[in-house]
PDB file of N, CA and C in Angstrom:
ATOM      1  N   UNK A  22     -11.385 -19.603 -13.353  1.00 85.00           N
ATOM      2  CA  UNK A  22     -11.675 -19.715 -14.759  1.00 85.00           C
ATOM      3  C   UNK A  22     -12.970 -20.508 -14.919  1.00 85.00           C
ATOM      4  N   UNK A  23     -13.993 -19.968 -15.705  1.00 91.00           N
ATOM      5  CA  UNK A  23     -15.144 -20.559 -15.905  1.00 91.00           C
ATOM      6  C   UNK A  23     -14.551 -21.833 -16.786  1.00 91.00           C
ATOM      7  N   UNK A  24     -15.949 -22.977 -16.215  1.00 96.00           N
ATOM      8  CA  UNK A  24     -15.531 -24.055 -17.179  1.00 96.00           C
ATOM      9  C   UNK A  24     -16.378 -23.549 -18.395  1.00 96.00           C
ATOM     10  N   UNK A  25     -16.340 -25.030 -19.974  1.00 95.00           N
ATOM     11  CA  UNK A  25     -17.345 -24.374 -20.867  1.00 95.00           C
ATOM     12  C   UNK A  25     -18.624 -24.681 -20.853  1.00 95.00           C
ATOM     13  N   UNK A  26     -18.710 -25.713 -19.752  1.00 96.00           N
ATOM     14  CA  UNK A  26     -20.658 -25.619 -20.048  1.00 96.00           C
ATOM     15  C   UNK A  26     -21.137 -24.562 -19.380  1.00 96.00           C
ATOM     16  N   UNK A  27     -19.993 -23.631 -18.318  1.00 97.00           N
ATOM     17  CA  UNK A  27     -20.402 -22.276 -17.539  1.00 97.00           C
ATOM     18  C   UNK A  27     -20.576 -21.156 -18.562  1.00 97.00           C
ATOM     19  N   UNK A  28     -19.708 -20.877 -19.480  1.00 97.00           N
ATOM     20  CA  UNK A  28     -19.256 -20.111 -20.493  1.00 97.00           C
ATOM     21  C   UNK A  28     -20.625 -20.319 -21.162  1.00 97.00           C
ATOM     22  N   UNK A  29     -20.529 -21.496 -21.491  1.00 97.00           N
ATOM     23  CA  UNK A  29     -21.754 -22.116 -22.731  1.00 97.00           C
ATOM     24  C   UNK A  29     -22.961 -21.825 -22.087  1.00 97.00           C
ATOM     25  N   UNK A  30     -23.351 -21.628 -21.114  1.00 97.00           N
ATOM     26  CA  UNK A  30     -24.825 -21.108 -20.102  1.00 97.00           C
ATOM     27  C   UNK A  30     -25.286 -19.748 -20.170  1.00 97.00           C
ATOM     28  N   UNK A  31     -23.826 -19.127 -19.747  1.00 97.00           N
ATOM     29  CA  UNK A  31     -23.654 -17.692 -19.678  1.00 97.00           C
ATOM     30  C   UNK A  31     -24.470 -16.858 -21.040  1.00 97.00           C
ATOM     31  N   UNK A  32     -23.760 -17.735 -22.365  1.00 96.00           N
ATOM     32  CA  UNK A  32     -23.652 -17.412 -23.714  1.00 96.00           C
ATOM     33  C   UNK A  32     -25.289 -17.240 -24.217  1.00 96.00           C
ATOM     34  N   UNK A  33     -25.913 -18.477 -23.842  1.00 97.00           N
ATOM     35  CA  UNK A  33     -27.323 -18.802 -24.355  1.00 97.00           C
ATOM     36  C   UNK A  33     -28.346 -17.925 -23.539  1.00 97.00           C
ATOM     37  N   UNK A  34     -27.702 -17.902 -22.178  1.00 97.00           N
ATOM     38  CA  UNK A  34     -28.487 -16.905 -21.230  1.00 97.00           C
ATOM     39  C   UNK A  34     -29.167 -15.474 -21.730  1.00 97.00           C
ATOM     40  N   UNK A  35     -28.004 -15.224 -22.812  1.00 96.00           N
ATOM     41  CA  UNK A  35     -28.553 -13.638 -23.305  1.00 96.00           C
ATOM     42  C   UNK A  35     -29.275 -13.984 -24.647  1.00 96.00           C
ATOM     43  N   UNK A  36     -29.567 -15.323 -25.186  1.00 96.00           N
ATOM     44  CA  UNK A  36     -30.107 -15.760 -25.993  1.00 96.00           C
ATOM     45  C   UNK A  36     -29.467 -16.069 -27.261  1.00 96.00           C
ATOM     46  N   UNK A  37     -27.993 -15.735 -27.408  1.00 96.00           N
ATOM     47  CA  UNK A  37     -27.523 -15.909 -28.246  1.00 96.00           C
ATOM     48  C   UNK A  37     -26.773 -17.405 -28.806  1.00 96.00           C
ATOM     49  N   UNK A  38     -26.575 -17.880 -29.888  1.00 97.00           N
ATOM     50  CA  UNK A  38     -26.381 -19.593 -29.762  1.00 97.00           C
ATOM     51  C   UNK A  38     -24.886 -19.620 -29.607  1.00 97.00           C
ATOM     52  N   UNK A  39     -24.786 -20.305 -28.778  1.00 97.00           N
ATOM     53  CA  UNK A  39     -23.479 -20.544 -28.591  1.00 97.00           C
ATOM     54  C   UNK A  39     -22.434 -20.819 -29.467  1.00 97.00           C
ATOM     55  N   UNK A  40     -23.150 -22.424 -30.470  1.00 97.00           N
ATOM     56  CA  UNK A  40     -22.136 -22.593 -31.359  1.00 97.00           C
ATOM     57  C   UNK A  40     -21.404 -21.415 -32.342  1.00 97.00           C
ATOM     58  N   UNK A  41     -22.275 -20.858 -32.764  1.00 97.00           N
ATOM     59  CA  UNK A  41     -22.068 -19.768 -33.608  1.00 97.00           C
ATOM     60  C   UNK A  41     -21.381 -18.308 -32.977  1.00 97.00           C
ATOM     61  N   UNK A  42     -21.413 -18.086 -31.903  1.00 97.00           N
ATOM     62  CA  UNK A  42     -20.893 -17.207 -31.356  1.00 97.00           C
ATOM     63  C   UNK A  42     -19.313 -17.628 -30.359  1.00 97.00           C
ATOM     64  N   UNK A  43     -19.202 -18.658 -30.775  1.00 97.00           N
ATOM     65  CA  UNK A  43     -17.808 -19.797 -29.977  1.00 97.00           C
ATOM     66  C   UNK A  43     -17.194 -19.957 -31.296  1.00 97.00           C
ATOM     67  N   UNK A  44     -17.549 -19.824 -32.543  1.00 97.00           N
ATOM     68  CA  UNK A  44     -16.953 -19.761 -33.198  1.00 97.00           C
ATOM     69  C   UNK A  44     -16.756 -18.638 -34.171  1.00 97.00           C
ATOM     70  N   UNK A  45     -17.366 -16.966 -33.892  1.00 96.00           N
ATOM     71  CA  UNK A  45     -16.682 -16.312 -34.304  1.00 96.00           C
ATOM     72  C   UNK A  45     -15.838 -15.578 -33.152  1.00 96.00           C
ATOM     73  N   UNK A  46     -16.061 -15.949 -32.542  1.00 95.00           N
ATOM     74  CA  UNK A  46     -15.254 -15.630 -31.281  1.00 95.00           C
ATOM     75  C   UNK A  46     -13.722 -15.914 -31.209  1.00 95.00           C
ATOM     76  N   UNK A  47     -13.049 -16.772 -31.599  1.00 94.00           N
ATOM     77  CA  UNK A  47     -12.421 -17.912 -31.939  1.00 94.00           C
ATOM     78  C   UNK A  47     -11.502 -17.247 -33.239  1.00 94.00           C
ATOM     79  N   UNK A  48     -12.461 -16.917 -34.481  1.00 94.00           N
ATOM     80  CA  UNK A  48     -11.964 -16.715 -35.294  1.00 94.00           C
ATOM     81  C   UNK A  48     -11.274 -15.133 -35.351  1.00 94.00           C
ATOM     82  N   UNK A  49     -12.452 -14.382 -34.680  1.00 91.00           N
ATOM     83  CA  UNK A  49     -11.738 -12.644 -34.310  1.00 91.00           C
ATOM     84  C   UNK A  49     -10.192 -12.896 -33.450  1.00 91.00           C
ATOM     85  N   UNK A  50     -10.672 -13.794 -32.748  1.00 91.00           N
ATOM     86  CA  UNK A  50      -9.188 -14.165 -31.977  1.00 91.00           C
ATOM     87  C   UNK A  50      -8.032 -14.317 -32.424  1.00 91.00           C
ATOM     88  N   UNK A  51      -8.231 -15.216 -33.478  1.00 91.00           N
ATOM     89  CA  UNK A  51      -7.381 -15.722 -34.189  1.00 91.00           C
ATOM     90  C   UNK A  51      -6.440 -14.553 -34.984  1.00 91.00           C
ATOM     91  N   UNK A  52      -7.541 -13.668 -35.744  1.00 91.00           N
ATOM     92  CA  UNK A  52      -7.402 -13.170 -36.508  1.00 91.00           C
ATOM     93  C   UNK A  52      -6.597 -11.961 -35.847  1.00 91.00           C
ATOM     94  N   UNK A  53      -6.886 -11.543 -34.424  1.00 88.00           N
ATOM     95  CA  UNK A  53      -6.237 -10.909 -33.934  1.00 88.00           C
ATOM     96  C   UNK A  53      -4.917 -11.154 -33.348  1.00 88.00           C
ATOM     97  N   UNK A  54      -4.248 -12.379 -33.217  1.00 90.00           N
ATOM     98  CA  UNK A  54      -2.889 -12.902 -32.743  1.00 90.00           C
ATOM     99  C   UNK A  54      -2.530 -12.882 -34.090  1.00 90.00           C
ATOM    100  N   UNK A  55      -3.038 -12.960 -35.246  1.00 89.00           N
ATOM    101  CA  UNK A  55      -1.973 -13.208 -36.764  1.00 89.00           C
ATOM    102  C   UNK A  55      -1.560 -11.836 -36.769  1.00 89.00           C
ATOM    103  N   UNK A  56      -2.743 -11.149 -36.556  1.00 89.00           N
ATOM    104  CA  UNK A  56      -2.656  -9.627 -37.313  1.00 89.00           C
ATOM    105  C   UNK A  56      -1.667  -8.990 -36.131  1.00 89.00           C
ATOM    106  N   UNK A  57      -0.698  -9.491 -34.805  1.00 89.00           N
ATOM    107  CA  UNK A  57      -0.931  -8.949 -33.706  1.00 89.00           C
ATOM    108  C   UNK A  57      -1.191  -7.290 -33.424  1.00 89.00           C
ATOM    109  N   UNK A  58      -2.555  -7.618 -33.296  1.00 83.00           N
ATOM    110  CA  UNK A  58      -3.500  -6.243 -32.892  1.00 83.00           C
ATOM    111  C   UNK A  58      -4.426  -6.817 -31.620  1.00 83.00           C
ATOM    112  N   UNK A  59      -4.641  -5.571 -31.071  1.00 85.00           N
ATOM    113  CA  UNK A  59      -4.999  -5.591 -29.793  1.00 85.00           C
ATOM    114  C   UNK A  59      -5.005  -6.213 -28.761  1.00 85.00           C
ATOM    115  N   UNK A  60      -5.912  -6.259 -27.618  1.00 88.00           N
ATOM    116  CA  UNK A  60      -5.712  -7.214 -26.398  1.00 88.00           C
ATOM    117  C   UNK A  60      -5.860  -8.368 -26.557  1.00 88.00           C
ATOM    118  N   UNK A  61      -6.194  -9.278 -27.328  1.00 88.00           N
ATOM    119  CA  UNK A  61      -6.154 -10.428 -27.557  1.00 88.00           C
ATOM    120  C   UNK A  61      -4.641 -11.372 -28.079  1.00 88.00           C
ATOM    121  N   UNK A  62      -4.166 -10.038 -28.557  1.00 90.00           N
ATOM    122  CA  UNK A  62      -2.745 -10.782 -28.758  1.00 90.00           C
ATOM    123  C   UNK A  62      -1.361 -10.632 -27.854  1.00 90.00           C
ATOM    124  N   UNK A  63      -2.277  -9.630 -26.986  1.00 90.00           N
ATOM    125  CA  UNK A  63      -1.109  -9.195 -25.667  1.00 90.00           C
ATOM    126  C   UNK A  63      -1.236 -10.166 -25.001  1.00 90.00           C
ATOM    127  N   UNK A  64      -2.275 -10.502 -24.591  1.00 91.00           N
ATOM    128  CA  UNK A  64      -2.452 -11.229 -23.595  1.00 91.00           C
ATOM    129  C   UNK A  64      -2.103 -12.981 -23.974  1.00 91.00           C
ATOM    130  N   UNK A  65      -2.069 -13.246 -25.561  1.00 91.00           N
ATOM    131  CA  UNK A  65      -1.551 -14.350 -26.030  1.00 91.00           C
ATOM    132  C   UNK A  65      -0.153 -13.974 -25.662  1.00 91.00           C
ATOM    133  N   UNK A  66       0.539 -13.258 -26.072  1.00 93.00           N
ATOM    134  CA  UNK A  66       1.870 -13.151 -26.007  1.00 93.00           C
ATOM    135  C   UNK A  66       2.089 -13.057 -24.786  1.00 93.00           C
ATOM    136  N   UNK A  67       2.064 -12.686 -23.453  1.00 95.00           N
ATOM    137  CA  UNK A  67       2.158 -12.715 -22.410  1.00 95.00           C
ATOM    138  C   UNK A  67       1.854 -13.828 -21.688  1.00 95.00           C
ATOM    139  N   UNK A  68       0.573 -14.383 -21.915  1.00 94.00           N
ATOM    140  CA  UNK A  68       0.429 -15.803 -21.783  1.00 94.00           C
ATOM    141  C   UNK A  68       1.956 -16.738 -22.215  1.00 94.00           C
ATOM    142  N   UNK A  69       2.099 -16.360 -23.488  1.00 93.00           N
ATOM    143  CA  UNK A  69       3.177 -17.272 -24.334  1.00 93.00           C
ATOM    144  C   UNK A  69       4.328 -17.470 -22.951  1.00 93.00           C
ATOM    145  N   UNK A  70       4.978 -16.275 -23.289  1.00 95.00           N
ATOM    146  CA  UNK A  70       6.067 -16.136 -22.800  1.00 95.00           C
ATOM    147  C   UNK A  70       6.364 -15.936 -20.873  1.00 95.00           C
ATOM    148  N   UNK A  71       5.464 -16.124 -20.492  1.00 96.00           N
ATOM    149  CA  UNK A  71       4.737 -16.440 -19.224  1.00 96.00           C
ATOM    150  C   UNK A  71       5.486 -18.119 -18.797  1.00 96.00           C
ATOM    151  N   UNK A  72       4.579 -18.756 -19.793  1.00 94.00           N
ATOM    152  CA  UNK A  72       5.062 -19.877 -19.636  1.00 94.00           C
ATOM    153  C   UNK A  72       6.261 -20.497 -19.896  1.00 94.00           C
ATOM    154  N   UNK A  73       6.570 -20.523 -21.235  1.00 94.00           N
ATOM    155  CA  UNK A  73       8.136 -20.336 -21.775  1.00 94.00           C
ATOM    156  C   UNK A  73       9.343 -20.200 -20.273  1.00 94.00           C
ATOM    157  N   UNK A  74       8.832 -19.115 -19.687  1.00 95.00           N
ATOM    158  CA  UNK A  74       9.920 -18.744 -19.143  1.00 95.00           C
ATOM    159  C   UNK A  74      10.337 -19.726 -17.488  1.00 95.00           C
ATOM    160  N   UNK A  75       8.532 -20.270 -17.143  1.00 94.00           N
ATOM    161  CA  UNK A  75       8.403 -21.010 -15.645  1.00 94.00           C
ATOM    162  C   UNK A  75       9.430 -22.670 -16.479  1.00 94.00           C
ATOM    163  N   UNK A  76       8.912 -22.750 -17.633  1.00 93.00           N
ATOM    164  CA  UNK A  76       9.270 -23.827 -18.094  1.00 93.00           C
ATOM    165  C   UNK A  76      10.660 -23.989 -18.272  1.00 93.00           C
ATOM    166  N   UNK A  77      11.784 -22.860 -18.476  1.00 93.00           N
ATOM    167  CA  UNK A  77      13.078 -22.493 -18.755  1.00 93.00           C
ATOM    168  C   UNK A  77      13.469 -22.712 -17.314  1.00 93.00           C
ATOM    169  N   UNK A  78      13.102 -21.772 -16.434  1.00 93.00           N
ATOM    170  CA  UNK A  78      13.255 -21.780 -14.914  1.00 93.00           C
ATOM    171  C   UNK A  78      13.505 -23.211 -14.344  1.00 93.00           C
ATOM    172  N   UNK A  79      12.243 -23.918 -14.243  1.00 91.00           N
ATOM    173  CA  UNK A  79      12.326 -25.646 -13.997  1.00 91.00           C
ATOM    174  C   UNK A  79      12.713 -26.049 -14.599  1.00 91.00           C
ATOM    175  N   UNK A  80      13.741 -26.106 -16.006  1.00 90.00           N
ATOM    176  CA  UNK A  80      14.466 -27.176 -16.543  1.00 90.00           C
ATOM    177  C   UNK A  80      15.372 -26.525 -16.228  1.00 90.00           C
ATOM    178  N   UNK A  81      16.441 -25.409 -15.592  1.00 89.00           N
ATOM    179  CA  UNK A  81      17.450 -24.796 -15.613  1.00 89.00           C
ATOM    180  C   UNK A  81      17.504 -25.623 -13.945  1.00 89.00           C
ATOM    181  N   UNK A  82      16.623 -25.902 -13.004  1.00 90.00           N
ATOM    182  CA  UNK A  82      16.297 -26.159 -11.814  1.00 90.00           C
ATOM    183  C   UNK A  82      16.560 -27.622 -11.645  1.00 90.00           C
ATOM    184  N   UNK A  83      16.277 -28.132 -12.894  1.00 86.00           N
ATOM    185  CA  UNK A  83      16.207 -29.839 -12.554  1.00 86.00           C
ATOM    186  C   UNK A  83      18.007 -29.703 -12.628  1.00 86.00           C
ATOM    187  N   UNK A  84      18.157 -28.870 -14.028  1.00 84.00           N
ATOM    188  CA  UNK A  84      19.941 -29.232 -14.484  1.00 84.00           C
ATOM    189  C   UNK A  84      20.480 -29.017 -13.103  1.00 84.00           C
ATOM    190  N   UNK A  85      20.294 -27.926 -12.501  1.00 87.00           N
ATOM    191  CA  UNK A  85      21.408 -27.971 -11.291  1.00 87.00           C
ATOM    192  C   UNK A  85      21.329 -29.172 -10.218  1.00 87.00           C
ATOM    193  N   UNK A  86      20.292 -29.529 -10.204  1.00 82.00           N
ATOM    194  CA  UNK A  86      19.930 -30.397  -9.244  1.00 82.00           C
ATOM    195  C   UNK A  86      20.763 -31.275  -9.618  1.00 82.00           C
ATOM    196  N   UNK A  87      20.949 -31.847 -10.792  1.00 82.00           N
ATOM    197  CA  UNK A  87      21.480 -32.971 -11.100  1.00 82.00           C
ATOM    198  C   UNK A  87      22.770 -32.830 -11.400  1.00 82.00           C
ATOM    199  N   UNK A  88      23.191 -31.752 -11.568  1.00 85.00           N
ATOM    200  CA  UNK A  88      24.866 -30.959 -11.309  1.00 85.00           C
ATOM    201  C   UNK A  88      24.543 -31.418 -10.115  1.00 85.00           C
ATOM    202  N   UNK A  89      24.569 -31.122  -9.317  1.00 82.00           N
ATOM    203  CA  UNK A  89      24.393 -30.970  -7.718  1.00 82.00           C
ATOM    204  C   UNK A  89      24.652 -32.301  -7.065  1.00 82.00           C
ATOM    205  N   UNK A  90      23.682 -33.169  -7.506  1.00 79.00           N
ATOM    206  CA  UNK A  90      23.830 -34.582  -7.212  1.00 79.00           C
ATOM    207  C   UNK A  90      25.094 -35.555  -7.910  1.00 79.00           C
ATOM    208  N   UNK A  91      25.615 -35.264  -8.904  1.00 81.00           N
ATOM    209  CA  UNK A  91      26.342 -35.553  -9.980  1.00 81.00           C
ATOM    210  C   UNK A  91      27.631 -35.129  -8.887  1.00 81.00           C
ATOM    211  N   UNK A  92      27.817 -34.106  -8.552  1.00 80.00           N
ATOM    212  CA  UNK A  92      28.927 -33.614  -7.936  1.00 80.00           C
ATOM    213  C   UNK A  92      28.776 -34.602  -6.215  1.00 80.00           C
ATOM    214  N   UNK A  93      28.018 -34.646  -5.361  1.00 79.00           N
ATOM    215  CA  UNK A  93      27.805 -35.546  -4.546  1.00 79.00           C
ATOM    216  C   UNK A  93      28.274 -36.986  -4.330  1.00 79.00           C
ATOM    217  N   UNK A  94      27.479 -37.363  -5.678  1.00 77.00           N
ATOM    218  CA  UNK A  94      28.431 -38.804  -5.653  1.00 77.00           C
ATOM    219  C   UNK A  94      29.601 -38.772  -6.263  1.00 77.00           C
ATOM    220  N   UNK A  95      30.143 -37.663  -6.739  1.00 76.00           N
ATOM    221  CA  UNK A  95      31.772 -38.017  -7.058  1.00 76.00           C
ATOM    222  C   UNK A  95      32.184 -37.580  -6.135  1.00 76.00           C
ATOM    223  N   UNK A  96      32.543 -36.647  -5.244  1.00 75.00           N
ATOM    224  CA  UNK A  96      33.291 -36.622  -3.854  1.00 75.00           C
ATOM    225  C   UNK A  96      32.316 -37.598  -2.999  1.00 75.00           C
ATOM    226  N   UNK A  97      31.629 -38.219  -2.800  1.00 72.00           N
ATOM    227  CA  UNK A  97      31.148 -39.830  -2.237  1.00 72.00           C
ATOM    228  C   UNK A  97      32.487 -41.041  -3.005  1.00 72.00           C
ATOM    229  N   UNK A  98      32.340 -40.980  -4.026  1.00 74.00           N
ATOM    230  CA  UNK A  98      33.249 -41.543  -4.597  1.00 74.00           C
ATOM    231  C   UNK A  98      35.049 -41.307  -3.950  1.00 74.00           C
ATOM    232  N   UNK A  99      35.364 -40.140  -4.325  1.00 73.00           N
ATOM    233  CA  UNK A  99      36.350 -39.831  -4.008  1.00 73.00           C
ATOM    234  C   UNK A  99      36.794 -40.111  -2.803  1.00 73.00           C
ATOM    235  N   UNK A 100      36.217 -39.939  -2.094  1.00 76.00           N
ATOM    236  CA  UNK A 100      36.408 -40.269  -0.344  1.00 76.00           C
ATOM    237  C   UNK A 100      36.345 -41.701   0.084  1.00 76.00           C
ATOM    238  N   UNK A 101      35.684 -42.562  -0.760  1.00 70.00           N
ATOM    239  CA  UNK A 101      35.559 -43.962  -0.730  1.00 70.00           C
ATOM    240  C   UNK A 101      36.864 -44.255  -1.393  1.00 70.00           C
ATOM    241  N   UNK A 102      37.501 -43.847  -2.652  1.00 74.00           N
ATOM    242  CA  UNK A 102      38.853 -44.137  -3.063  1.00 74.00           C
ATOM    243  C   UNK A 102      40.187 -43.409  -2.222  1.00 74.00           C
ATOM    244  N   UNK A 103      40.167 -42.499  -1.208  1.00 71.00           N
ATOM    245  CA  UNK A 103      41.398 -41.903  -0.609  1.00 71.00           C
ATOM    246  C   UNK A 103      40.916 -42.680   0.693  1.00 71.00           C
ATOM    247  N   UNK A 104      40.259 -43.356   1.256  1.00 68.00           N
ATOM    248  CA  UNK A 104      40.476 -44.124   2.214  1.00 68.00           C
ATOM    249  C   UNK A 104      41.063 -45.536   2.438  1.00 68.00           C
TER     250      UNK A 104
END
């Protein structure tokens, strides 16, 4: 992924000003995830739910873990009380 002073180089390179073109850029964007129309909002939505889901995954990952461990020290426990 380009950083933005790479982006921002790239931009001016063809002579065009950056600020002004970073910000209708931005706004077509925008305008395209409200409206969801075209590739700009697929790829938001896919992005979205991309993440959503690694993030569901690793908190579903920590819970067992800690089921897991939770269950450990109670038969630790248990075995310390039947002896």
């Amino acid at each position: 992924m380009l950083k933005t002073k790479e982006v921002q180089a790239l931009v001016e390179s063809t002579g065009t000003d950056f600020k002004e073109w970073k910000e209708e850029t931005i706004k077509a964007g925008r305008l395209a995830i409200i409206d969801k129309d075209g590739e700009e909002y697929k790829l938001w939505e896919q992005n979205l739910l991309e993440r959503h889901a690694v993030q569901l995954v690793v908190s579903n990952m920590k819970d067992i873990k800690n089921i897991q461990k939770s269950n450990e020290q109670n038969k630790f426990i248990e075995n310390k009380q039947s002896q």
